[in-house]
Structure formats: C-alpha cells, structure tokens
PDB file of C-alpha atoms in Angstrom:
ATOM      1  CA  UNK A  13     118.721  39.569  82.561  1.00  0.00           C
ATOM      2  CA  UNK A  14     115.313  39.556  84.003  1.00  0.00           C
ATOM      3  CA  UNK A  15     113.181  41.539  85.063  1.00  0.00           C
ATOM      4  CA  UNK A  16     111.844  42.874  88.099  1.00  0.00           C
ATOM      5  CA  UNK A  17     108.113  41.807  89.098  1.00  0.00           C
ATOM      6  CA  UNK A  18     105.429  44.289  88.564  1.00  0.00           C
ATOM      7  CA  UNK A  19     103.637  44.556  91.497  1.00  0.00           C
ATOM      8  CA  UNK A  20      99.789  45.106  90.372  1.00  0.00           C
ATOM      9  CA  UNK A  21      96.794  46.679  93.232  1.00  0.00           C
ATOM     10  CA  UNK A  22      93.369  45.312  91.888  1.00  0.00           C
ATOM     11  CA  UNK A  23      90.717  46.659  92.572  1.00  0.00           C
ATOM     12  CA  UNK A  24      86.468  46.595  91.513  1.00  0.00           C
ATOM     13  CA  UNK A  25      83.519  46.713  93.078  1.00  0.00           C
ATOM     14  CA  UNK A  26      82.210  43.940  95.000  1.00  0.00           C
ATOM     15  CA  UNK A  27      80.341  41.382  92.217  1.00  0.00           C
ATOM     16  CA  UNK A  28      82.655  43.057  89.216  1.00  0.00           C
ATOM     17  CA  UNK A  29      84.349  39.540  89.274  1.00  0.00           C
ATOM     18  CA  UNK A  30      87.729  40.544  90.485  1.00  0.00           C
ATOM     19  CA  UNK A  31      89.121  37.778  92.001  1.00  0.00           C
ATOM     20  CA  UNK A  32      87.734  35.381  89.627  1.00  0.00           C
ATOM     21  CA  UNK A  33      89.641  36.770  87.042  1.00  0.00           C
ATOM     22  CA  UNK A  34      92.699  36.864  89.264  1.00  0.00           C
ATOM     23  CA  UNK A  35      91.763  32.994  90.046  1.00  0.00           C
ATOM     24  CA  UNK A  36      91.941  32.891  86.123  1.00  0.00           C
ATOM     25  CA  UNK A  37      95.395  34.072  85.452  1.00  0.00           C
ATOM     26  CA  UNK A  38      97.068  32.238  88.220  1.00  0.00           C
ATOM     27  CA  UNK A  39      95.727  29.604  86.758  1.00  0.00           C
ATOM     28  CA  UNK A  40      96.954  29.946  83.334  1.00  0.00           C
ATOM     29  CA  UNK A  41     100.414  31.329  84.463  1.00  0.00           C
ATOM     30  CA  UNK A  42     103.081  30.689  86.026  1.00  0.00           C
ATOM     31  CA  UNK A  43     104.962  34.432  86.194  1.00  0.00           C
ATOM     32  CA  UNK A  44     102.061  35.320  89.259  1.00  0.00           C
ATOM     33  CA  UNK A  45     102.382  35.559  92.759  1.00  0.00           C
ATOM     34  CA  UNK A  46      98.953  36.515  95.553  1.00  0.00           C
ATOM     35  CA  UNK A  47     100.612  39.119  97.878  1.00  0.00           C
ATOM     36  CA  UNK A  48      99.501  37.365 101.057  1.00  0.00           C
ATOM     37  CA  UNK A  49      98.404  39.616 103.880  1.00  0.00           C
ATOM     38  CA  UNK A  50      99.466  39.905 107.247  1.00  0.00           C
ATOM     39  CA  UNK A  51      95.302  39.075 110.385  1.00  0.00           C
ATOM     40  CA  UNK A  52      95.052  38.984 113.523  1.00  0.00           C
ATOM     41  CA  UNK A  53      92.172  37.076 113.078  1.00  0.00           C
ATOM     42  CA  UNK A  54      92.524  33.653 114.076  1.00  0.00           C
ATOM     43  CA  UNK A  55      92.153  30.622 111.213  1.00  0.00           C
ATOM     44  CA  UNK A  56      89.503  28.718 109.880  1.00  0.00           C
ATOM     45  CA  UNK A  57      89.206  25.743 109.227  1.00  0.00           C
ATOM     46  CA  UNK A  58      90.999  24.502 106.119  1.00  0.00           C
ATOM     47  CA  UNK A  59      93.541  27.700 106.274  1.00  0.00           C
ATOM     48  CA  UNK A  60      96.982  27.125 106.552  1.00  0.00           C
ATOM     49  CA  UNK A  61     100.125  30.336 107.970  1.00  0.00           C
ATOM     50  CA  UNK A  62     101.543  31.660 105.063  1.00  0.00           C
ATOM     51  CA  UNK A  63      99.262  30.455 102.202  1.00  0.00           C
ATOM     52  CA  UNK A  64      95.655  32.546 102.755  1.00  0.00           C
ATOM     53  CA  UNK A  65      97.466  34.082 105.765  1.00  0.00           C
ATOM     54  CA  UNK A  66     100.110  35.222 107.679  1.00  0.00           C
ATOM     55  CA  UNK A  67      98.894  34.689 110.604  1.00  0.00           C
ATOM     56  CA  UNK A  68     100.210  37.076 113.705  1.00  0.00           C
ATOM     57  CA  UNK A  69      99.150  38.489 117.418  1.00  0.00           C
ATOM     58  CA  UNK A  70      98.483  41.452 117.960  1.00  0.00           C
ATOM     59  CA  UNK A  71     100.879  42.373 119.654  1.00  0.00           C
ATOM     60  CA  UNK A  72     103.438  41.181 116.553  1.00  0.00           C
ATOM     61  CA  UNK A  73     100.986  43.283 113.903  1.00  0.00           C
ATOM     62  CA  UNK A  74     101.279  46.377 116.699  1.00  0.00           C
ATOM     63  CA  UNK A  75     105.206  45.709 115.903  1.00  0.00           C
ATOM     64  CA  UNK A  76     105.300  45.198 112.768  1.00  0.00           C
ATOM     65  CA  UNK A  77     102.866  48.587 112.054  1.00  0.00           C
ATOM     66  CA  UNK A  78     105.430  50.201 114.819  1.00  0.00           C
ATOM     67  CA  UNK A  79     108.594  49.476 112.232  1.00  0.00           C
ATOM     68  CA  UNK A  80     107.591  49.997 108.975  1.00  0.00           C
ATOM     69  CA  UNK A  81     107.871  46.365 107.515  1.00  0.00           C
ATOM     70  CA  UNK A  82     103.941  47.012 106.397  1.00  0.00           C
ATOM     71  CA  UNK A  83     102.861  48.221 102.445  1.00  0.00           C
ATOM     72  CA  UNK A  84      99.385  49.315 103.961  1.00  0.00           C
ATOM     73  CA  UNK A  85      96.976  47.735 107.106  1.00  0.00           C
ATOM     74  CA  UNK A  86      93.102  48.200 108.700  1.00  0.00           C
ATOM     75  CA  UNK A  87      91.205  47.018 110.403  1.00  0.00           C
ATOM     76  CA  UNK A  88      87.754  45.189 109.658  1.00  0.00           C
ATOM     77  CA  UNK A  89      85.748  43.728 112.569  1.00  0.00           C
ATOM     78  CA  UNK A  90      87.633  44.050 115.636  1.00  0.00           C
ATOM     79  CA  UNK A  91      91.343  42.808 113.033  1.00  0.00           C
ATOM     80  CA  UNK A  92      93.796  43.656 112.003  1.00  0.00           C
ATOM     81  CA  UNK A  93      94.556  43.156 108.087  1.00  0.00           C
ATOM     82  CA  UNK A  94      97.639  44.293 105.926  1.00  0.00           C
ATOM     83  CA  UNK A  95      99.839  43.309 103.401  1.00  0.00           C
ATOM     84  CA  UNK A  96     103.689  42.758 105.144  1.00  0.00           C
ATOM     85  CA  UNK A  97     106.706  44.349 102.609  1.00  0.00           C
ATOM     86  CA  UNK A  98     108.952  42.032 103.219  1.00  0.00           C
ATOM     87  CA  UNK A  99     107.219  39.362 101.062  1.00  0.00           C
ATOM     88  CA  UNK A 100     106.282  41.208  98.165  1.00  0.00           C
ATOM     89  CA  UNK A 101     109.860  42.881  97.489  1.00  0.00           C
ATOM     90  CA  UNK A 102     110.268  38.906  97.668  1.00  0.00           C
ATOM     91  CA  UNK A 103     108.431  37.453  95.392  1.00  0.00           C
ATOM     92  CA  UNK A 104     109.174  41.372  93.126  1.00  0.00           C
ATOM     93  CA  UNK A 105     113.462  40.831  92.971  1.00  0.00           C
ATOM     94  CA  UNK A 106     112.618  37.068  92.298  1.00  0.00           C
ATOM     95  CA  UNK A 107     110.589  38.375  88.826  1.00  0.00           C
ATOM     96  CA  UNK A 108     107.627  37.938  89.335  1.00  0.00           C
ATOM     97  CA  UNK A 109     104.547  39.764  89.057  1.00  0.00           C
ATOM     98  CA  UNK A 110     102.430  39.913  92.158  1.00  0.00           C
ATOM     99  CA  UNK A 111      98.875  40.437  92.398  1.00  0.00           C
ATOM    100  CA  UNK A 112      97.460  42.447  95.336  1.00  0.00           C
ATOM    101  CA  UNK A 113      93.246  42.958  95.987  1.00  0.00           C
ATOM    102  CA  UNK A 114      92.804  45.408  97.654  1.00  0.00           C
ATOM    103  CA  UNK A 115      90.030  48.317  98.424  1.00  0.00           C
ATOM    104  CA  UNK A 116      90.547  51.986  97.046  1.00  0.00           C
ATOM    105  CA  UNK A 117      92.152  53.602 100.334  1.00  0.00           C
ATOM    106  CA  UNK A 118      94.792  50.604 100.632  1.00  0.00           C
ATOM    107  CA  UNK A 119      96.242  50.930  96.678  1.00  0.00           C
ATOM    108  CA  UNK A 120      96.719  55.101  96.370  1.00  0.00           C
ATOM    109  CA  UNK A 121      98.502  53.870 100.683  1.00  0.00           C
ATOM    110  CA  UNK A 122     100.950  51.080  98.091  1.00  0.00           C
ATOM    111  CA  UNK A 123     100.966  54.163  95.316  1.00  0.00           C
ATOM    112  CA  UNK A 124     103.132  55.781  98.126  1.00  0.00           C
ATOM    113  CA  UNK A 125     105.217  53.587  98.845  1.00  0.00           C
ATOM    114  CA  UNK A 126     106.013  52.201  95.608  1.00  0.00           C
ATOM    115  CA  UNK A 127     105.161  54.512  92.172  1.00  0.00           C
ATOM    116  CA  UNK A 128     105.965  52.260  89.778  1.00  0.00           C
ATOM    117  CA  UNK A 129     102.771  49.431  90.603  1.00  0.00           C
ATOM    118  CA  UNK A 130     100.329  48.674  88.468  1.00  0.00           C
ATOM    119  CA  UNK A 131      97.049  50.114  89.576  1.00  0.00           C
ATOM    120  CA  UNK A 132      94.041  48.353  87.548  1.00  0.00           C
ATOM    121  CA  UNK A 133      90.193  48.365  88.922  1.00  0.00           C
ATOM    122  CA  UNK A 134      87.405  45.990  86.993  1.00  0.00           C
ATOM    123  CA  UNK A 135      84.022  46.927  86.916  1.00  0.00           C
ATOM    124  CA  UNK A 136      80.905  45.453  85.295  1.00  0.00           C
ATOM    125  CA  UNK A 137      79.389  46.451  81.662  1.00  0.00           C
ATOM    126  CA  UNK A 138      76.870  48.123  83.179  1.00  0.00           C
ATOM    127  CA  UNK A 139      75.049  49.172  86.903  1.00  0.00           C
ATOM    128  CA  UNK A 140      72.558  47.319  86.281  1.00  0.00           C
ATOM    129  CA  UNK A 141      74.794  44.225  85.139  1.00  0.00           C
ATOM    130  CA  UNK A 142      76.304  44.686  88.529  1.00  0.00           C
ATOM    131  CA  UNK A 143      73.339  44.551  90.343  1.00  0.00           C
ATOM    132  CA  UNK A 144      72.122  40.962  88.183  1.00  0.00           C
ATOM    133  CA  UNK A 145      75.324  40.117  89.358  1.00  0.00           C
ATOM    134  CA  UNK A 146      74.971  39.924  93.145  1.00  0.00           C
ATOM    135  CA  UNK A 147      71.662  38.967  92.845  1.00  0.00           C
ATOM    136  CA  UNK A 148      72.543  35.958  90.934  1.00  0.00           C
ATOM    137  CA  UNK A 149      75.045  34.576  94.017  1.00  0.00           C
ATOM    138  CA  UNK A 150      71.593  33.994  95.579  1.00  0.00           C
ATOM    139  CA  UNK A 151      73.985  34.468  99.152  1.00  0.00           C
ATOM    140  CA  UNK A 152      73.111  37.754 100.504  1.00  0.00           C
ATOM    141  CA  UNK A 153      69.445  39.081 100.913  1.00  0.00           C
ATOM    142  CA  UNK A 154      68.167  42.571  99.437  1.00  0.00           C
ATOM    143  CA  UNK A 155      69.318  44.916 101.992  1.00  0.00           C
ATOM    144  CA  UNK A 156      73.069  43.495 102.233  1.00  0.00           C
ATOM    145  CA  UNK A 157      72.512  44.374  97.741  1.00  0.00           C
ATOM    146  CA  UNK A 158      71.419  46.992  98.511  1.00  0.00           C
ATOM    147  CA  UNK A 159      74.165  47.675 100.516  1.00  0.00           C
ATOM    148  CA  UNK A 160      77.023  46.595  98.354  1.00  0.00           C
ATOM    149  CA  UNK A 161      75.574  48.344  95.276  1.00  0.00           C
ATOM    150  CA  UNK A 162      75.661  51.476  97.893  1.00  0.00           C
ATOM    151  CA  UNK A 163      79.430  50.999  98.221  1.00  0.00           C
ATOM    152  CA  UNK A 164      79.866  51.070  94.369  1.00  0.00           C
ATOM    153  CA  UNK A 165      78.691  54.483  94.359  1.00  0.00           C
ATOM    154  CA  UNK A 166      80.972  55.957  96.407  1.00  0.00           C
ATOM    155  CA  UNK A 167      84.218  53.479  94.826  1.00  0.00           C
ATOM    156  CA  UNK A 168      82.975  54.855  91.799  1.00  0.00           C
ATOM    157  CA  UNK A 169      84.319  58.257  92.699  1.00  0.00           C
ATOM    158  CA  UNK A 170      87.998  56.863  93.452  1.00  0.00           C
ATOM    159  CA  UNK A 171      88.176  55.121  90.064  1.00  0.00           C
ATOM    160  CA  UNK A 172      90.119  57.868  88.164  1.00  0.00           C
ATOM    161  CA  UNK A 173      93.049  57.242  90.774  1.00  0.00           C
ATOM    162  CA  UNK A 174      93.945  54.664  88.669  1.00  0.00           C
ATOM    163  CA  UNK A 175      95.616  53.739  85.913  1.00  0.00           C
ATOM    164  CA  UNK A 176      93.523  51.780  83.739  1.00  0.00           C
ATOM    165  CA  UNK A 177      89.799  50.593  83.794  1.00  0.00           C
ATOM    166  CA  UNK A 178      89.816  46.913  82.596  1.00  0.00           C
ATOM    167  CA  UNK A 179      85.397  46.343  81.292  1.00  0.00           C
ATOM    168  CA  UNK A 180      84.838  42.527  83.211  1.00  0.00           C
ATOM    169  CA  UNK A 181      83.244  41.054  79.977  1.00  0.00           C
ATOM    170  CA  UNK A 182      82.864  37.668  80.040  1.00  0.00           C
ATOM    171  CA  UNK A 183      86.065  36.614  82.430  1.00  0.00           C
ATOM    172  CA  UNK A 184      88.349  34.980  79.955  1.00  0.00           C
ATOM    173  CA  UNK A 185      88.386  38.163  77.387  1.00  0.00           C
ATOM    174  CA  UNK A 186      89.505  40.230  81.370  1.00  0.00           C
ATOM    175  CA  UNK A 187      91.807  37.760  82.095  1.00  0.00           C
ATOM    176  CA  UNK A 188      93.837  38.020  79.107  1.00  0.00           C
ATOM    177  CA  UNK A 189      93.352  41.786  78.757  1.00  0.00           C
ATOM    178  CA  UNK A 190      95.067  42.206  82.634  1.00  0.00           C
ATOM    179  CA  UNK A 191      97.901  40.217  81.722  1.00  0.00           C
ATOM    180  CA  UNK A 192      99.361  42.186  78.609  1.00  0.00           C
ATOM    181  CA  UNK A 193      98.265  45.206  80.223  1.00  0.00           C
ATOM    182  CA  UNK A 194     101.039  44.294  83.135  1.00  0.00           C
ATOM    183  CA  UNK A 195     103.179  42.346  81.434  1.00  0.00           C
ATOM    184  CA  UNK A 196     103.187  45.511  78.901  1.00  0.00           C
ATOM    185  CA  UNK A 197     105.158  47.141  81.999  1.00  0.00           C
ATOM    186  CA  UNK A 198     108.583  45.247  81.754  1.00  0.00           C
ATOM    187  CA  UNK A 199     108.808  47.233  78.488  1.00  0.00           C
ATOM    188  CA  UNK A 200     108.367  50.395  80.270  1.00  0.00           C
ATOM    189  CA  UNK A 201     111.670  52.952  79.666  1.00  0.00           C
ATOM    190  CA  UNK A 202     111.461  53.040  83.750  1.00  0.00           C
ATOM    191  CA  UNK A 203     111.280  49.243  84.060  1.00  0.00           C
ATOM    192  CA  UNK A 204     114.651  49.578  81.747  1.00  0.00           C
ATOM    193  CA  UNK A 205     117.179  51.814  83.611  1.00  0.00           C
ATOM    194  CA  UNK A 206     119.867  48.840  83.615  1.00  0.00           C
ATOM    195  CA  UNK A 207     119.266  47.833  80.124  1.00  0.00           C
ATOM    196  CA  UNK A 208     119.811  51.702  79.142  1.00  0.00           C
ATOM    197  CA  UNK A 209     122.533  52.250  80.884  1.00  0.00           C
ATOM    198  CA  UNK A 210     124.544  48.365  79.623  1.00  0.00           C
ATOM    199  CA  UNK A 211     123.736  49.850  75.621  1.00  0.00           C
ATOM    200  CA  UNK A 212     125.233  53.333  76.324  1.00  0.00           C
ATOM    201  CA  UNK A 213     128.399  52.209  76.828  1.00  0.00           C
ATOM    202  CA  UNK A 214     128.549  49.320  75.000  1.00  0.00           C
ATOM    203  CA  UNK A 215     127.980  50.894  72.135  1.00  0.00           C
ATOM    204  CA  UNK A 216     130.042  53.827  74.100  1.00  0.00           C
ATOM    205  CA  UNK A 217     132.860  51.359  73.897  1.00  0.00           C
ATOM    206  CA  UNK A 218     132.395  50.460  70.242  1.00  0.00           C
ATOM    207  CA  UNK A 219     132.704  52.697  68.786  1.00  0.00           C
ATOM    208  CA  UNK A 220     135.339  54.451  70.830  1.00  0.00           C
ATOM    209  CA  UNK A 221     138.558  55.297  68.724  1.00  0.00           C
ATOM    210  CA  UNK A 222     141.737  53.402  69.031  1.00  0.00           C
ATOM    211  CA  UNK A 223     144.132  55.761  71.312  1.00  0.00           C
ATOM    212  CA  UNK A 224     146.529  56.580  68.446  1.00  0.00           C
ATOM    213  CA  UNK A 225     150.565  56.033  69.855  1.00  0.00           C
TER     214      UNK A 225
END
C-alpha cells in the first residue's frame, strides 16, 4: 500500500544551514521532492522554468491568488512569490515527501491548509555559533549581519509554533535526524486510516460466525 507523501515545511534563521541540510537530504534519498515556487520575477541566467521556479506574469499570479491556487504567497522587492497548491498535491499523491523551505508566517499559512504538514525549525547550537557562521561566509558586511541577527531575534519568538526544533550541529547528523523525523510521520495513526479500516473489515470477515442453516 503506497503512503501519501508528507509535506515537510522547513524554516530556520539565516545562517542556520537549512538550505544545506535540505540539499543533502535530496542528494541522499530519492523519496523527496522540493516544492517549486511561482514568481513574477524574470529568470536569471541558468534558471529553468519548473526547476528553480515557475515563472509567470503578474496577471497570471494575480489570477492564481483569486482562484485559490496558492497555498501561501508574499511580495518581496516588487515581485510576488508563492507556493502552487496543485504541484504540491500532485507530488504528495505520488507518494513523494515534499520539502518546502519558507519563513514563519508562510509556514503557519501552510499549516492552515494542510493540518497534517510537519513544521520543522532548524537552529544552530547557539546564537554565538549563528553569528560565526554568518561571518564565515565572508560575503556580507557587518551591518547586514547585524540585521540578520536582529531578524533572527524576531523569528525566535515564533519557534514555539513549530512541531519540532532540530539543532544543526553537523550537516550529516542534522540531515539524518530530519530524514528520520519525516519518515516517522508515515506511521502516525492519522496517516493510516485506510489501513486501519481495511484491517477492521478483514478481521470482522475472518471472525464472523457462519450462519446456521
């Protein structure tokens, strides 16, 4: 019996390494699919429609909003970004476990539409380690790093809304824990209602007393 896929919503502070962990998960296991967002921005060199994003016009995106075709959406720097419902549902129906990397407000919107979605927040071992990881990138100014840390302080207030918190001490260990966590969801009672009904029916038939003639 094929399981319905699990929708795993992954969030975390900038610098916590959530993107690296998700990449490792996709490379190590073929049971996952990465949710592809729709956006109104133009493709960058090397990007392909349906791979990095679904590239649509603003009119098309507005239509998707009006039709309820998006699980969640937001507008950043004059462009819309959103999660198409049909793509996620088709992947789940195929038995794929869908990974969706998104910020807190979007994650809570997803939970409203998909109550069984698994919400995981990835954190570094400490705030000091978070700052070290941001500094080690060597790609951002001190001012930008301070802004990211301030943003992390705000995001920390929403951590209790998540189902699980995972500490990313090493990518290998965190990836293994995330994989185990997602796979365990397949064995929840709520995910096995068909199996329960089937077992109940088969046992009733097996133990039914023959009718006397």
